[in-house]
Amino acid sequence: MILCCGEALIDMIPVPTVEGGSAFAPHSGGAVFNTAIALGRLGADVGMLTGLSTDLFGAQLAGALAASGVDTSQVISSDRLTTLAFVQLRDGHASYTFYDENSAGRMIAPEDLPSLPDSVDALFFGGISLACEPGAEAYAALLEREGATRAVMIDPNIRPGFIRDEGAFRARLDRMFAKADIVKVSDEDLHWLIPGPGGLAEKAALLQARGPALVLVTRGGEGATAWTADGTEVSIAANKVTVVDTVGAGDTFNAGVLDRFASFGLLTKAGVRGIGPEALRTALAFGARVAGITVSRAGANPPWREEL
């Protein structure tokens, strides 16, 4: 099982009303949630570890996970409220107002974490759950406790607006990168993590020196590039599709890559370190393929395997 560890929240999306004004419709979301949903729809053995509320929105999130085949036995339930993200669209660009104080997801603590079963082979971390304390430290503690014998992938999905203490955030990421096998970043993320002059290859090498055997860098419409433990560089082009929006694109790409690694029997520490260029190229291309379907329709709506 691949266990996705991180946020599940409700995106409140503006919709027109019959009176001509706007209302907000609740859509299940969150970067790590989206990756779990995408993996489930691809038929992978996947579960999610997150803090879910017992309120109506928590029930909506739990129902969405179950509907896509995601195991929820590791979910931490509480009567705290669900995180809400109100979306405002201006000229096609989204901005967010978050209601997250004392939420079920944010307030999980290390002592709340379950003992993971042996069936969990790999851990995926990412999203705003790595930036928002105190929950961020709980996920770091989970990696410290459970990551030594399992393949670990991290997508920090940098959102500077969530970072209240940049020094603490960078230090936490460095601790987690040191225990990761795969780190995936966008080109923008990479330049934030390693500021200053330098190209992607140079900065990817610096990131790789912090711990991960494999660094993946997505470049939007230009595709993705990976650097392996032995320095091999592998690139793929993005699929040419008509883009409706890019919500969930990176999350779905992550799922596609993890799904291929698992199907090849390479989702282990040794497998990631020893992956060859052809298997890696196939995994990247599959990630791009499933992400291409997601961006071709509105919202984070990853494809089911039968759609491929």
Tab-separated table of C-alpha atoms in Angstrom:
chain	number	residue	atom	x	y	z
A	1	MET	CA	0.000	0.000	0.000
A	2	ILE	CA	1.019	3.575	-0.748
A	3	LEU	CA	0.004	5.756	2.216
A	4	CYS	CA	-0.645	9.412	1.353
A	5	CYS	CA	-0.013	11.591	4.403
A	6	GLY	CA	-1.300	15.163	4.418
A	7	GLU	CA	-4.209	17.505	4.004
A	8	ALA	CA	-7.780	16.858	2.981
A	9	LEU	CA	-9.934	19.976	2.860
A	10	ILE	CA	-12.930	21.600	1.239
A	11	ASP	CA	-12.496	24.064	-1.627
A	12	MET	CA	-15.403	26.494	-1.616
A	13	ILE	CA	-15.803	27.310	-5.304
A	14	PRO	CA	-17.827	30.368	-6.406
A	15	VAL	CA	-20.891	29.566	-8.510
A	16	PRO	CA	-23.566	31.900	-9.914
A	17	THR	CA	-27.025	31.947	-8.385
A	18	VAL	CA	-30.366	32.387	-10.115
A	19	GLU	CA	-30.605	35.834	-8.495
A	20	GLY	CA	-27.413	36.885	-10.269
A	21	GLY	CA	-25.096	36.872	-7.274
A	22	SER	CA	-22.538	34.288	-6.199
A	23	ALA	CA	-22.632	31.379	-3.801
A	24	PHE	CA	-19.990	28.823	-2.857
A	25	ALA	CA	-20.134	25.110	-3.641
A	26	PRO	CA	-18.101	22.689	-1.478
A	27	HIS	CA	-15.625	20.559	-3.467
A	28	SER	CA	-13.370	17.949	-1.873
A	29	GLY	CA	-9.693	18.807	-2.290
A	30	GLY	CA	-6.200	19.267	-0.944
A	31	ALA	CA	-2.967	18.312	-2.703
A	32	VAL	CA	-2.342	15.054	-0.829
A	33	PHE	CA	-6.040	14.153	-0.981
A	34	ASN	CA	-5.950	14.648	-4.771
A	35	THR	CA	-2.942	12.324	-5.110
A	36	ALA	CA	-4.684	9.654	-3.037
A	37	ILE	CA	-7.853	9.949	-5.132
A	38	ALA	CA	-5.845	9.716	-8.370
A	39	LEU	CA	-3.990	6.616	-7.155
A	40	GLY	CA	-7.249	4.969	-6.133
A	41	ARG	CA	-8.796	5.628	-9.525
A	42	LEU	CA	-5.743	4.132	-11.230
A	43	GLY	CA	-6.346	0.947	-9.261
A	44	ALA	CA	-3.371	1.265	-6.932
A	45	ASP	CA	-3.437	-0.084	-3.389
A	46	VAL	CA	-3.600	3.254	-1.574
A	47	GLY	CA	-4.587	4.652	1.786
A	48	MET	CA	-4.670	8.069	3.403
A	49	LEU	CA	-3.458	9.317	6.763
A	50	THR	CA	-4.931	12.698	7.632
A	51	GLY	CA	-6.993	14.441	10.283
A	52	LEU	CA	-10.687	14.330	9.348
A	53	SER	CA	-13.542	16.007	11.133
A	54	THR	CA	-16.729	14.252	12.140
A	55	ASP	CA	-18.650	17.250	10.712
A	56	LEU	CA	-20.588	17.185	7.424
A	57	PHE	CA	-17.543	18.226	5.383
A	58	GLY	CA	-15.408	15.524	6.948
A	59	ALA	CA	-18.105	13.029	5.977
A	60	GLN	CA	-17.960	14.387	2.422
A	61	LEU	CA	-14.183	13.889	2.289
A	62	ALA	CA	-14.386	10.383	3.755
A	63	GLY	CA	-17.083	9.476	1.232
A	64	ALA	CA	-15.009	10.756	-1.677
A	65	LEU	CA	-11.993	8.716	-0.564
A	66	ALA	CA	-14.081	5.560	-0.237
A	67	ALA	CA	-15.714	6.127	-3.639
A	68	SER	CA	-12.289	6.164	-5.293
A	69	GLY	CA	-11.051	3.050	-3.498
A	70	VAL	CA	-8.820	4.790	-0.934
A	71	ASP	CA	-8.372	2.991	2.401
A	72	THR	CA	-9.238	5.240	5.367
A	73	SER	CA	-8.253	2.962	8.251
A	74	GLN	CA	-5.353	5.272	9.177
A	75	VAL	CA	-7.484	8.447	9.318
A	76	ILE	CA	-7.409	10.364	12.615
A	77	SER	CA	-10.950	11.508	13.444
A	78	SER	CA	-11.916	14.365	15.748
A	79	ASP	CA	-14.774	16.770	16.367
A	80	ARG	CA	-12.672	19.765	15.297
A	81	LEU	CA	-13.864	21.542	12.161
A	82	THR	CA	-12.811	20.855	8.568
A	83	THR	CA	-10.412	23.247	6.841
A	84	LEU	CA	-12.231	25.443	4.311
A	85	ALA	CA	-10.542	27.212	1.414
A	86	PHE	CA	-12.678	29.918	-0.187
A	87	VAL	CA	-11.650	30.498	-3.775
A	88	GLN	CA	-11.844	33.843	-5.565
A	89	LEU	CA	-11.282	33.970	-9.319
A	90	ARG	CA	-9.980	37.131	-10.964
A	91	ASP	CA	-8.964	37.118	-14.632
A	92	GLY	CA	-8.652	33.334	-14.499
A	93	HIS	CA	-6.326	33.349	-11.490
A	94	ALA	CA	-7.378	31.829	-8.184
A	95	SER	CA	-6.685	33.292	-4.767
A	96	TYR	CA	-7.596	31.568	-1.517
A	97	THR	CA	-8.857	32.555	1.896
A	98	PHE	CA	-8.329	29.735	4.388
A	99	TYR	CA	-10.261	28.962	7.541
A	100	ASP	CA	-7.849	26.571	9.225
A	101	GLU	CA	-7.317	27.575	12.853
A	102	ASN	CA	-7.773	24.612	15.225
A	103	SER	CA	-8.983	22.423	12.359
A	104	ALA	CA	-9.116	18.628	12.431
A	105	GLY	CA	-6.334	18.395	9.862
A	106	ARG	CA	-3.995	21.025	11.216
A	107	MET	CA	-4.163	20.044	14.878
A	108	ILE	CA	-3.011	16.429	14.688
A	109	ALA	CA	-0.082	15.718	17.014
A	110	PRO	CA	2.630	13.024	17.042
A	111	GLU	CA	0.830	11.185	19.829
A	112	ASP	CA	-2.259	10.896	17.567
A	113	LEU	CA	-0.369	8.985	14.881
A	114	PRO	CA	-1.331	5.330	14.428
A	115	SER	CA	1.184	2.496	14.198
A	116	LEU	CA	1.422	1.627	10.530
A	117	PRO	CA	0.796	-1.950	9.391
A	118	ASP	CA	3.440	-3.898	7.479
A	119	SER	CA	1.243	-3.663	4.386
A	120	VAL	CA	2.307	-0.013	3.978
A	121	ASP	CA	5.230	-0.136	1.537
A	122	ALA	CA	5.580	3.537	0.665
A	123	LEU	CA	4.822	6.961	2.134
A	124	PHE	CA	3.867	10.118	0.249
A	125	PHE	CA	4.033	13.547	1.924
A	126	GLY	CA	3.331	17.003	0.567
A	127	GLY	CA	1.170	20.061	0.263
A	128	ILE	CA	0.331	22.726	2.802
A	129	SER	CA	0.344	20.070	5.530
A	130	LEU	CA	4.143	20.458	5.594
A	131	ALA	CA	3.854	24.206	6.207
A	132	CYS	CA	1.039	24.550	8.743
A	133	GLU	CA	1.968	23.827	12.353
A	134	PRO	CA	1.441	21.948	14.568
A	135	GLY	CA	0.356	19.274	12.094
A	136	ALA	CA	3.469	19.765	9.972
A	137	GLU	CA	5.644	18.550	12.834
A	138	ALA	CA	3.414	15.495	13.245
A	139	TYR	CA	4.053	14.504	9.628
A	140	ALA	CA	7.794	15.073	10.090
A	141	ALA	CA	7.638	12.830	13.170
A	142	LEU	CA	5.780	10.159	11.187
A	143	LEU	CA	8.513	10.156	8.548
A	144	GLU	CA	11.180	9.950	11.233
A	145	ARG	CA	9.425	6.988	12.856
A	146	GLU	CA	8.221	5.047	9.811
A	147	GLY	CA	10.364	6.057	6.830
A	148	ALA	CA	13.545	4.056	7.363
A	149	THR	CA	12.261	0.859	5.741
A	150	ARG	CA	9.740	2.314	3.291
A	151	ALA	CA	10.072	4.200	0.019
A	152	VAL	CA	9.345	7.889	0.629
A	153	MET	CA	8.241	10.542	-1.873
A	154	ILE	CA	7.809	14.225	-1.005
A	155	ASP	CA	6.237	17.012	-3.060
A	156	PRO	CA	6.580	20.193	-0.958
A	157	ASN	CA	4.251	22.109	-3.306
A	158	ILE	CA	5.578	25.431	-1.997
A	159	ARG	CA	2.922	28.020	-1.120
A	160	PRO	CA	4.787	31.031	0.336
A	161	GLY	CA	1.558	32.530	1.679
A	162	PHE	CA	1.242	29.665	4.172
A	163	ILE	CA	4.750	29.941	5.538
A	164	ARG	CA	4.752	31.915	8.777
A	165	ASP	CA	8.293	30.986	9.835
A	166	GLU	CA	10.441	30.482	6.738
A	167	GLY	CA	13.472	29.348	8.700
A	168	ALA	CA	11.539	26.654	10.548
A	169	PHE	CA	9.835	25.542	7.315
A	170	ARG	CA	13.129	25.221	5.451
A	171	ALA	CA	14.685	23.335	8.363
A	172	ARG	CA	11.731	20.916	8.479
A	173	LEU	CA	11.930	20.261	4.749
A	174	ASP	CA	15.672	19.631	4.965
A	175	ARG	CA	15.096	17.066	7.731
A	176	MET	CA	12.473	15.356	5.623
A	177	PHE	CA	14.453	15.518	2.369
A	178	ALA	CA	17.310	13.751	4.167
A	179	LYS	CA	15.021	10.740	4.656
A	180	ALA	CA	13.295	10.861	1.251
A	181	ASP	CA	13.947	8.664	-1.770
A	182	ILE	CA	12.059	10.815	-4.300
A	183	VAL	CA	11.541	14.570	-4.182
A	184	LYS	CA	9.316	16.097	-6.831
A	185	VAL	CA	9.200	19.873	-7.290
A	186	SER	CA	8.014	22.311	-9.909
A	187	ASP	CA	10.618	24.552	-11.478
A	188	GLU	CA	9.203	27.417	-9.370
A	189	ASP	CA	9.506	25.306	-6.206
A	190	LEU	CA	13.117	24.492	-7.033
A	191	HIS	CA	14.061	28.151	-7.465
A	192	TRP	CA	12.367	28.951	-4.137
A	193	LEU	CA	14.156	26.139	-2.328
A	194	ILE	CA	17.514	27.063	-3.839
A	195	PRO	CA	17.463	30.803	-4.592
A	196	GLY	CA	20.043	32.629	-6.631
A	197	PRO	CA	21.620	31.980	-10.013
A	198	GLY	CA	21.837	28.545	-11.567
A	199	GLY	CA	19.930	26.308	-13.951
A	200	LEU	CA	17.573	23.452	-13.156
A	201	ALA	CA	20.233	20.748	-13.464
A	202	GLU	CA	22.602	22.551	-11.113
A	203	LYS	CA	19.902	23.212	-8.532
A	204	ALA	CA	18.500	19.681	-8.832
A	205	ALA	CA	21.972	18.356	-7.986
A	206	LEU	CA	22.086	20.595	-4.919
A	207	LEU	CA	18.661	19.330	-3.848
A	208	GLN	CA	19.754	15.744	-4.465
A	209	ALA	CA	22.754	16.298	-2.218
A	210	ARG	CA	20.320	16.879	0.653
A	211	GLY	CA	19.219	13.248	0.556
A	212	PRO	CA	16.872	11.979	-2.169
A	213	ALA	CA	18.138	9.446	-4.704
A	214	LEU	CA	15.762	10.801	-7.358
A	215	VAL	CA	14.732	14.393	-8.082
A	216	LEU	CA	11.806	15.114	-10.416
A	217	VAL	CA	11.206	18.619	-11.762
A	218	THR	CA	7.997	19.485	-13.593
A	219	ARG	CA	8.082	22.371	-16.053
A	220	GLY	CA	4.422	23.017	-16.775
A	221	GLY	CA	3.674	22.787	-20.478
A	222	GLU	CA	7.302	21.938	-21.215
A	223	GLY	CA	7.197	18.508	-19.563
A	224	ALA	CA	9.325	17.066	-16.782
A	225	THR	CA	12.938	16.102	-16.101
A	226	ALA	CA	14.382	13.634	-13.601
A	227	TRP	CA	17.886	13.127	-12.258
A	228	THR	CA	18.802	9.684	-10.904
A	229	ALA	CA	21.237	8.673	-8.185
A	230	ASP	CA	23.993	8.064	-10.750
A	231	GLY	CA	23.467	11.439	-12.412
A	232	THR	CA	21.473	10.252	-15.417
A	233	GLU	CA	19.075	12.880	-16.765
A	234	VAL	CA	15.742	11.780	-18.257
A	235	SER	CA	13.209	14.176	-19.811
A	236	ILE	CA	9.744	13.819	-21.295
A	237	ALA	CA	7.518	16.281	-23.114
A	238	ALA	CA	4.113	17.306	-21.842
A	239	ASN	CA	1.068	15.906	-23.634
A	240	LYS	CA	-0.561	18.423	-25.948
A	241	VAL	CA	-4.095	18.975	-24.674
A	242	THR	CA	-6.616	21.781	-24.461
A	243	VAL	CA	-6.215	23.068	-20.914
A	244	VAL	CA	-9.393	23.912	-19.002
A	245	ASP	CA	-7.528	24.557	-15.741
A	246	THR	CA	-4.449	23.206	-13.998
A	247	VAL	CA	-6.058	22.355	-10.627
A	248	GLY	CA	-4.663	19.031	-9.437
A	249	ALA	CA	-2.243	18.605	-12.337
A	250	GLY	CA	0.864	18.107	-10.219
A	251	ASP	CA	-1.009	15.920	-7.750
A	252	THR	CA	-2.168	13.622	-10.552
A	253	PHE	CA	1.342	13.532	-12.040
A	254	ASN	CA	2.619	12.313	-8.658
A	255	ALA	CA	0.020	9.555	-8.644
A	256	GLY	CA	0.929	8.416	-12.136
A	257	VAL	CA	4.617	8.184	-11.279
A	258	LEU	CA	3.963	6.315	-8.019
A	259	ASP	CA	1.569	3.926	-9.774
A	260	ARG	CA	4.173	3.011	-12.402
A	261	PHE	CA	6.945	2.570	-9.833
A	262	ALA	CA	4.678	0.238	-7.866
A	263	SER	CA	3.644	-1.744	-10.945
A	264	PHE	CA	7.319	-2.183	-11.925
A	265	GLY	CA	8.174	-3.435	-8.420
A	266	LEU	CA	10.481	-0.436	-7.960
A	267	LEU	CA	8.689	1.389	-5.145
A	268	THR	CA	11.376	0.443	-2.619
A	269	LYS	CA	14.471	2.295	-1.481
A	270	ALA	CA	16.700	0.028	-3.553
A	271	GLY	CA	14.324	0.160	-6.518
A	272	VAL	CA	14.266	3.951	-6.622
A	273	ARG	CA	18.049	4.172	-6.312
A	274	GLY	CA	18.630	1.610	-9.054
A	275	ILE	CA	15.931	2.593	-11.555
A	276	GLY	CA	17.054	2.594	-15.176
A	277	PRO	CA	16.362	5.365	-17.688
A	278	GLU	CA	13.703	3.488	-19.678
A	279	ALA	CA	11.598	2.565	-16.647
A	280	LEU	CA	11.951	6.129	-15.373
A	281	ARG	CA	10.963	7.598	-18.735
A	282	THR	CA	7.897	5.332	-18.816
A	283	ALA	CA	6.878	6.423	-15.308
A	284	LEU	CA	7.291	10.118	-16.139
A	285	ALA	CA	5.335	9.728	-19.382
A	286	PHE	CA	2.505	7.973	-17.568
A	287	GLY	CA	2.429	10.752	-14.982
A	288	ALA	CA	2.209	13.322	-17.768
A	289	ARG	CA	-0.514	11.320	-19.504
A	290	VAL	CA	-2.835	11.146	-16.497
A	291	ALA	CA	-2.102	14.788	-15.608
A	292	GLY	CA	-3.005	15.730	-19.193
A	293	ILE	CA	-6.472	14.267	-18.704
A	294	THR	CA	-6.905	16.138	-15.419
A	295	VAL	CA	-6.083	19.537	-16.949
A	296	SER	CA	-8.429	18.883	-19.878
A	297	ARG	CA	-11.453	19.174	-17.577
A	298	ALA	CA	-12.530	21.448	-14.772
A	299	GLY	CA	-11.199	20.993	-11.244
A	300	ALA	CA	-9.151	18.220	-9.706
A	301	ASN	CA	-10.902	15.300	-11.411
A	302	PRO	CA	-8.280	12.603	-12.051
A	303	PRO	CA	-8.998	9.872	-14.593
A	304	TRP	CA	-10.107	6.341	-13.841
A	305	ARG	CA	-7.906	3.630	-15.347
A	306	GLU	CA	-10.563	2.682	-17.899
A	307	GLU	CA	-10.335	6.237	-19.309
A	308	LEU	CA	-6.724	5.657	-20.358
